Coordinates of C-alpha atoms and ligand atoms in Angstrom, one line a residue:
M1142 CA -49.4 11.0 -59.3
A1143 CA -46.9 11.5 -56.4
K1144 CA -48.4 11.8 -53.0
F1145 CA -48.6 15.2 -51.3
R1146 CA -45.7 14.9 -48.9
I1147 CA -46.1 16.6 -45.5
V1148 CA -43.1 16.5 -43.3
T1149 CA -43.3 17.0 -39.5
P1150 CA -40.8 16.6 -36.6
A1151 CA -41.0 13.2 -35.1
G1152 CA -42.5 12.7 -31.6
A1153 CA -43.7 16.2 -31.4
S1154 CA -47.3 15.2 -30.6
F1155 CA -49.4 17.6 -28.7
T1156 CA -49.7 17.0 -25.0
V1157 CA -53.5 17.1 -24.5
A1158 CA -55.3 13.9 -25.4
G1159 CA -56.5 13.4 -28.9
G1160 CA -56.4 9.6 -28.4
G1161 CA -53.6 9.5 -30.9
Y1162 CA -56.3 9.8 -33.6
D1163 CA -55.2 11.1 -36.9
Y1164 CA -57.6 14.0 -37.3
E1165 CA -55.2 15.8 -39.7
M1166 CA -55.2 12.8 -42.0
E1167 CA -58.9 12.4 -41.8
A1168 CA -59.3 16.0 -43.0
L1169 CA -57.0 15.3 -45.9
N1170 CA -58.8 12.0 -46.7
L1171 CA -62.2 13.8 -46.7
A1172 CA -60.8 16.2 -49.3
N1173 CA -59.6 13.2 -51.4
I1174 CA -56.0 14.2 -51.1
D1175 CA -53.5 11.4 -51.6
A1176 CA -51.2 12.6 -48.9
E1177 CA -48.6 11.2 -46.5
I1178 CA -47.4 12.7 -43.2
V1179 CA -43.8 11.8 -42.8
E1180 CA -42.1 12.1 -39.4
A1181 CA -38.6 13.4 -39.7
P1182 CA -35.8 13.5 -37.0
T1183 CA -35.7 16.7 -35.0
D1184 CA -32.0 17.3 -35.4
T1185 CA -31.6 20.2 -37.8
A1186 CA -29.4 18.5 -40.5
A1187 CA -31.5 15.3 -40.5
F1188 CA -34.7 17.3 -40.6
I1189 CA -33.5 19.3 -43.5
A1190 CA -32.5 16.2 -45.4
A1191 CA -36.0 14.7 -44.9
A1192 CA -37.8 18.0 -45.6
R1193 CA -36.0 19.4 -48.6
D1194 CA -38.5 18.0 -51.1
A1195 CA -41.6 18.4 -48.9
D1196 CA -44.7 19.8 -50.4
A1197 CA -45.7 21.1 -46.9
I1198 CA -44.4 21.4 -43.4
Y1199 CA -46.5 20.6 -40.4
A1200 CA -44.6 22.8 -37.9
K1201 CA -44.5 21.7 -34.2
G1202 CA -42.1 20.8 -31.5
I1203 CA -38.9 22.5 -33.0
P1204 CA -38.1 26.1 -34.0
F1205 CA -38.5 26.6 -37.7
T1206 CA -35.5 28.7 -38.3
A1207 CA -34.3 30.5 -41.5
E1208 CA -31.8 27.7 -41.9
I1209 CA -34.5 25.1 -42.2
I1210 CA -36.9 27.3 -44.2
N1211 CA -34.2 28.3 -46.8
A1212 CA -33.4 24.6 -47.4
L1213 CA -37.0 23.8 -48.5
D1214 CA -37.0 23.4 -52.3
K1215 CA -40.7 23.3 -53.1
C1216 CA -42.6 23.8 -49.9
K1217 CA -46.1 25.3 -50.6
V1218 CA -47.1 26.0 -47.0
I1219 CA -45.9 25.8 -43.4
S1220 CA -48.9 24.9 -41.1
L1221 CA -49.0 25.4 -37.3
G1222 CA -51.4 24.0 -34.8
S1223 CA -51.1 27.0 -32.5
V1224 CA -52.3 30.6 -32.5
G1225 CA -48.8 31.9 -31.7
V1226 CA -46.4 31.7 -34.7
D1227 CA -43.3 32.5 -32.7
S1228 CA -41.8 29.0 -33.4
V1229 CA -41.6 29.9 -37.1
D1230 CA -39.3 32.5 -38.7
V1231 CA -42.2 34.1 -40.6
K1232 CA -39.9 36.7 -42.1
A1233 CA -37.8 33.9 -43.7
A1234 CA -40.9 32.2 -44.9
T1235 CA -42.2 35.4 -46.4
A1236 CA -38.9 36.0 -48.2
R1237 CA -39.2 32.5 -49.7
G1238 CA -42.8 33.2 -50.7
I1239 CA -44.1 30.4 -48.4
P1240 CA -47.5 31.0 -46.6
V1241 CA -47.6 30.3 -42.9
T1242 CA -50.9 29.2 -41.4
N1243 CA -52.1 29.1 -37.8
V1244 CA -55.3 28.1 -36.0
P1245 CA -56.8 31.5 -34.9
D1246 CA -60.3 30.4 -34.0
T1247 CA -60.1 26.9 -32.5
F1248 CA -59.6 27.5 -28.8
I1249 CA -60.0 31.2 -28.0
E1250 CA -62.9 30.5 -25.6
E1251 CA -60.8 28.1 -23.5
V1252 CA -58.0 30.6 -23.2
A1253 CA -60.4 33.4 -22.2
D1254 CA -62.0 31.1 -19.6
H1255 CA -58.5 30.4 -18.2
C1256 CA -57.8 34.1 -18.0
M1257 CA -61.0 34.7 -16.1
M1258 CA -60.1 31.8 -13.8
L1259 CA -56.7 33.4 -13.0
L1260 CA -58.4 36.8 -12.5
L1261 CA -60.9 35.5 -10.0
A1262 CA -58.4 33.1 -8.3
T1263 CA -55.8 35.8 -7.8
F1264 CA -58.3 38.4 -6.7
R1265 CA -60.3 36.2 -4.3
R1266 CA -57.0 34.5 -3.0
T1267 CA -58.3 31.1 -3.9
I1268 CA -55.0 29.2 -3.2
E1269 CA -54.6 30.7 0.3
Q1270 CA -58.2 30.0 1.2
D1271 CA -57.9 26.4 0.1
R1272 CA -54.7 25.9 2.1
M1273 CA -56.3 27.5 5.2
V1274 CA -59.0 24.9 5.3
R1275 CA -56.7 21.9 4.5
E1276 CA -54.3 23.1 7.2
H1277 CA -57.0 23.4 9.8
R1278 CA -56.6 27.2 10.0
W1279 CA -60.4 27.8 9.5
R1280 CA -61.0 31.5 8.9
E1281 CA -57.6 32.4 10.2
G1282 CA -56.8 34.5 7.1
R1283 CA -60.1 36.3 7.4
P1284 CA -58.7 39.7 8.3
A1285 CA -56.6 39.7 5.2
L1286 CA -59.6 38.5 3.1
L1287 CA -61.6 41.4 4.5
Q1288 CA -59.2 43.7 2.7
I1289 CA -60.2 42.4 -0.7
P1290 CA -62.2 45.0 -2.5
R1291 CA -65.5 44.4 -4.3
L1292 CA -64.8 43.2 -7.8
M1293 CA -67.6 45.2 -9.4
G1294 CA -66.3 48.6 -10.4
Q1295 CA -62.6 47.5 -10.6
T1296 CA -60.7 48.3 -13.8
L1297 CA -59.4 45.6 -16.1
G1298 CA -56.8 46.9 -18.6
F1299 CA -55.7 44.9 -21.6
V1300 CA -52.3 45.1 -23.3
S1301 CA -53.2 44.1 -26.9
F1302 CA -56.9 43.6 -27.7
G1303 CA -56.9 40.7 -30.1
R1304 CA -59.3 37.7 -30.2
V1305 CA -58.5 36.3 -26.7
A1306 CA -58.7 39.7 -25.0
R1307 CA -62.0 40.4 -26.6
A1308 CA -63.3 37.0 -25.4
V1309 CA -62.1 37.9 -21.9
A1310 CA -63.9 41.3 -22.2
R1311 CA -67.1 39.5 -23.0
R1312 CA -66.8 37.4 -19.8
A1313 CA -65.7 40.4 -17.6
K1314 CA -68.5 42.7 -18.6
P1315 CA -71.2 40.9 -16.5
F1316 CA -68.9 41.1 -13.5
G1317 CA -69.2 44.9 -13.7
L1318 CA -65.6 45.6 -14.5
N1319 CA -64.6 48.8 -16.2
M1320 CA -62.4 48.1 -19.1
I1321 CA -59.6 49.9 -21.0
A1322 CA -57.2 48.6 -23.6
Y1323 CA -54.0 49.5 -25.4
D1324 CA -53.5 48.1 -29.0
P1325 CA -51.7 50.3 -31.5
F1326 CA -52.8 48.2 -34.5
L1327 CA -56.5 48.0 -33.8
D1328 CA -59.2 50.4 -34.9
E1329 CA -60.6 52.1 -31.8
T1330 CA -64.2 51.4 -32.9
V1331 CA -63.5 47.6 -32.3
M1332 CA -62.6 48.4 -28.7
I1333 CA -65.6 50.6 -28.2
E1334 CA -67.9 48.0 -29.8
N1335 CA -66.5 45.5 -27.2
G1336 CA -67.2 47.8 -24.3
V1337 CA -63.6 48.9 -23.8
I1338 CA -62.2 52.4 -23.7
P1339 CA -59.0 52.9 -25.8
A1340 CA -56.0 53.9 -23.7
T1341 CA -52.2 54.3 -23.9
L1342 CA -49.9 51.7 -22.5
D1343 CA -49.0 54.0 -19.6
E1344 CA -52.7 54.5 -18.8
V1345 CA -53.4 50.8 -18.8
M1346 CA -50.5 50.1 -16.5
S1347 CA -51.2 52.9 -14.0
R1348 CA -55.1 52.9 -14.0
S1349 CA -55.8 49.2 -14.0
D1350 CA -56.6 46.9 -11.0
F1351 CA -55.9 44.0 -13.3
V1352 CA -53.4 44.2 -16.2
S1353 CA -54.1 41.4 -18.7
M1354 CA -51.2 40.8 -21.1
H1355 CA -52.1 39.5 -24.6
A1356 CA -49.4 40.8 -26.9
P1357 CA -48.2 38.3 -29.5
A1358 CA -44.6 37.0 -29.4
R1359 CA -43.6 39.1 -32.4
P1360 CA -39.9 40.3 -32.2
E1361 CA -41.0 43.8 -31.4
C1362 CA -43.1 42.6 -28.5
T1363 CA -40.2 40.7 -26.8
G1364 CA -39.6 42.3 -23.4
M1365 CA -42.3 44.8 -24.1
L1366 CA -43.3 45.2 -20.4
T1367 CA -40.3 46.3 -18.4
E1368 CA -39.5 47.6 -14.9
R1369 CA -40.7 51.0 -15.9
H1370 CA -44.1 49.6 -16.7
F1371 CA -44.4 47.5 -13.5
K1372 CA -43.4 50.5 -11.4
Q1373 CA -46.5 52.4 -12.8
M1374 CA -48.9 49.7 -11.5
K1375 CA -51.1 50.2 -8.4
P1376 CA -49.5 48.3 -5.4
S1377 CA -52.9 46.5 -5.1
A1378 CA -53.0 45.5 -8.8
I1379 CA -52.9 42.0 -10.3
F1380 CA -50.9 41.1 -13.4
L1381 CA -52.2 38.3 -15.7
N1382 CA -50.5 36.7 -18.7
V1383 CA -52.1 34.0 -20.9
G1384 CA -50.2 35.3 -24.0
R1385 CA -46.5 34.6 -24.3
G1386 CA -43.9 34.7 -21.5
P1387 CA -41.1 36.5 -23.5
T1388 CA -43.3 39.5 -24.0
V1389 CA -42.5 40.4 -20.4
D1390 CA -39.2 41.1 -18.8
E1391 CA -39.5 38.3 -16.3
A1392 CA -36.7 39.5 -14.0
A1393 CA -38.6 42.9 -13.7
L1394 CA -41.9 41.1 -13.0
I1395 CA -40.2 39.1 -10.2
K1396 CA -38.8 42.3 -8.8
A1397 CA -42.2 44.0 -9.0
L1398 CA -43.8 41.1 -7.0
E1399 CA -41.0 41.1 -4.4
Q1400 CA -40.9 44.8 -4.0
G1401 CA -44.7 45.2 -3.8
W1402 CA -45.0 47.4 -6.9
M1403 CA -48.0 45.1 -7.7
A1404 CA -49.8 42.6 -5.4
Y1405 CA -50.2 39.4 -7.3
A1406 CA -49.7 37.6 -10.6
G1407 CA -51.6 34.9 -12.5
L1408 CA -49.4 33.4 -15.2
D1409 CA -50.0 30.6 -17.8
V1410 CA -46.8 31.4 -19.7
L1411 CA -43.2 32.0 -18.7
E1412 CA -40.1 33.3 -20.3
V1413 CA -38.6 29.8 -20.3
E1414 CA -40.9 26.8 -20.4
P1415 CA -40.8 24.6 -18.5
P1416 CA -39.2 26.8 -15.9
S1417 CA -35.9 26.0 -14.2
H1418 CA -36.1 24.7 -10.6
N1419 CA -34.6 27.9 -9.4
N1420 CA -37.1 30.3 -11.1
P1421 CA -38.2 32.5 -8.1
L1422 CA -41.8 32.6 -9.3
L1423 CA -42.2 28.9 -8.3
K1424 CA -41.7 29.8 -4.7
M1425 CA -43.7 33.0 -4.5
E1426 CA -46.9 33.0 -2.5
N1427 CA -48.4 35.9 -4.5
V1428 CA -48.3 34.0 -7.8
I1429 CA -50.6 31.5 -9.3
L1430 CA -49.1 29.4 -12.2
S1431 CA -50.4 27.1 -14.9
A1432 CA -48.3 25.1 -17.4
H1433 CA -49.1 26.9 -20.6
T1434 CA -52.4 24.9 -20.6
A1435 CA -54.9 27.7 -21.0
S1436 CA -56.1 26.3 -24.3
A1437 CA -56.6 22.7 -23.0
S1438 CA -60.1 21.2 -23.3
A1439 CA -61.6 18.0 -24.6
R1440 CA -62.2 19.8 -27.9
F1441 CA -59.0 21.7 -28.5
D1442 CA -56.7 18.9 -29.7
E1443 CA -59.2 17.6 -32.2
A1444 CA -60.2 21.0 -33.4
R1445 CA -56.7 22.3 -34.1
K1446 CA -55.7 19.1 -35.8
R1447 CA -58.7 19.1 -38.1
R1448 CA -57.9 22.7 -38.9
V1449 CA -54.3 21.9 -39.8
G1450 CA -55.6 19.1 -42.0
A1451 CA -58.1 21.4 -43.7
E1452 CA -55.3 24.0 -44.4
L1453 CA -53.0 21.4 -45.8
A1454 CA -55.8 20.0 -47.9
L1455 CA -56.6 23.4 -49.4
V1456 CA -53.0 24.0 -50.4
A1457 CA -52.7 20.4 -51.8
Q1458 CA -55.6 21.4 -54.1
N1459 CA -53.7 24.6 -55.0
K1460 CA -56.1 26.8 -53.1
W1461 CA -55.4 29.6 -50.7
P1462 CA -55.3 28.5 -47.1
M1463 CA -57.9 30.0 -44.7
S1464 CA -55.7 31.6 -42.1
C1465 CA -52.4 32.9 -43.4
V1466 CA -50.3 35.1 -41.1
N1467 CA -48.3 36.5 -44.1
P1468 CA -51.1 37.0 -46.6
A1469 CA -49.1 39.2 -49.0
V1470 CA -47.2 36.1 -50.2
L1471 CA -50.5 34.6 -51.5
Q1472 CA -50.5 37.0 -54.3
T1473 CA -47.2 35.7 -55.6
T1474 CA -47.9 31.9 -55.2
K1475 CA -49.5 29.7 -57.8
L1476 CA -52.3 29.0 -55.3
Q1477 CA -55.7 30.1 -56.4
R1478 CA -58.1 32.4 -54.6
W1479 CA -61.4 30.9 -53.8
Q1480 CA -64.6 32.1 -52.0
P1481 CA -65.2 32.7 -49.2
V1482 CA -61.8 34.0 -48.5
N1483 CA -60.6 34.8 -45.0
L1484 CA -57.2 36.4 -44.9
G1485 CA -56.8 35.4 -41.3
R1486 CA -55.2 37.5 -38.7
G1487 CA -53.0 39.7 -40.9
P1488 CA -49.6 41.0 -40.4
N1489 CA -49.9 41.9 -36.7
S1490 CA -50.6 38.5 -35.3
Ligands
NAD870 N1 -51.6 30.5 -23.3 C1 -52.0 29.8 -24.4 O1 -52.2 28.6 -24.4 C2 -52.3 30.7 -25.6 C3 -53.4 30.3 -26.4 C4 -53.7 31.1 -27.5 C5 -52.9 32.2 -27.8 N2 -51.8 32.5 -27.0 C6 -51.0 33.7 -27.3 O2 -51.8 34.9 -27.1 C7 -51.5 35.8 -28.1 C8 -52.7 36.5 -28.5 O3 -53.7 35.7 -29.0 P1 -54.9 36.3 -29.9 O4 -55.7 35.1 -30.4 O5 -55.7 37.3 -29.1 O6 -54.1 37.0 -31.0 P2 -54.6 38.1 -32.1 O7 -53.8 38.0 -33.3 O8 -56.1 38.0 -32.3 O9 -54.3 39.4 -31.4 C9 -53.1 40.0 -31.2 C10 -53.3 41.4 -31.0 O10 -52.0 42.0 -30.7 C11 -51.9 43.3 -31.3 N3 -50.5 43.7 -31.4 C12 -49.7 43.3 -32.4 N4 -48.5 43.9 -32.3 C13 -48.6 44.6 -31.1 C14 -47.7 45.5 -30.4 N5 -46.5 45.7 -30.9 N6 -48.1 46.1 -29.3 C15 -49.4 45.8 -28.8 N7 -50.3 45.0 -29.4 C16 -49.9 44.5 -30.6 C17 -52.6 43.1 -32.6 O11 -53.1 44.4 -33.0 C18 -53.8 42.2 -32.2 O12 -54.9 42.9 -31.9 C19 -51.0 34.9 -29.3 O13 -50.1 35.6 -30.1 C20 -50.4 33.7 -28.7 O14 -49.0 33.8 -28.6 C21 -51.5 31.8 -25.9
3PG871 O1 -50.4 29.9 -29.2 C1 -51.1 28.9 -28.9 O2 -52.0 28.5 -29.7 C2 -51.0 28.3 -27.6 O3 -50.0 29.0 -26.8 C3 -50.7 26.9 -27.7 O4 -49.5 26.8 -28.4 P1 -48.6 25.5 -28.3 O5 -49.4 24.3 -28.7 O6 -47.5 25.8 -29.3 O7 -48.1 25.4 -26.9

């Protein structure tokens, strides 16, 4: 019998250490799948030539456009090792009846930790304090620090209240933060059960001391927060983003920080990554940045690779994958439903 052929872009290994160990292949081997993972050139034409007869695509490194997806003759699944599915044209995959999988549960806790780190570091002015000591300006900045309010009783507002935001809310609760959230696709009872009061987007922007952005990079969320929204913020408020850069109009965010419409920002994600040398955010004192590394931990690389391997193994056995972002297509594939079934994050991810 022919091997189950998985095609992936060459050299697109993940940046955080996995020791180069083939966890995906181990997962496939454990399921007794006779599979091969073939690395294909990243140039579109060459990739298509190599991937045309693939049984599965392991998507990473390059954008999976409609051009690539429409050229796949017998692909049964496109699997991603990330939560965000913005690198795949899911609409095109759905039109071709190809399920797209992601890794929704593997590193939520790390991202939530990172968000809390940015919240505390921006609020308590960690970078300035560190610099003050190293530059022998012991307690020089103290008058400014004495303006910092008490964290307890401040309001944390979430834009989108998915898995990461809920994990942040669990961490923020013992700090005594009041919490509100805007999420048009989520049942309000989920917010209430998580200690968060449902609100409109305008209320989140205007009432929060921290606005934490978690919207997915769906086309309708691109540039979702604009100048109008930033103008609504309290001048003392802090903006956090561990979601996706393009969900924010970055020029408007820069203007807001320059004009004092808000006080500070903590950003793990940017509109263009890595940023250009002349991105003004890189020079701003009231910004803390990280390099889209919120998910990084010793566990994350292994966990997401094992999960990708498990999804590919299921499809190789003609079974439904566990986390499908376009679950409607499963009904039309030849893949079999099995128990327990988790339809994943559904159409709003
Ligand atoms: N910085 C990182 O390393 C990192 C790590 C993980 C996830 N992410 C990003 O964070 C995003 C959120 O992750 P998650 O695990 O919480 O996702 P999730 O799918 O659990 O939650 C997404 C939420 O967004 C809501 N939503 C959908 N469309 C919306 C809209 N138009 N307006 C407002 N809300 C809308 C959904 O109802 C859902 O509750 C991901 O899409 C991913 O891009 C970044
Ligand atoms: O969406 C995610 O899972 C994180 O942002 C990490 O994604 P990446 O590995 O594609 O950067």
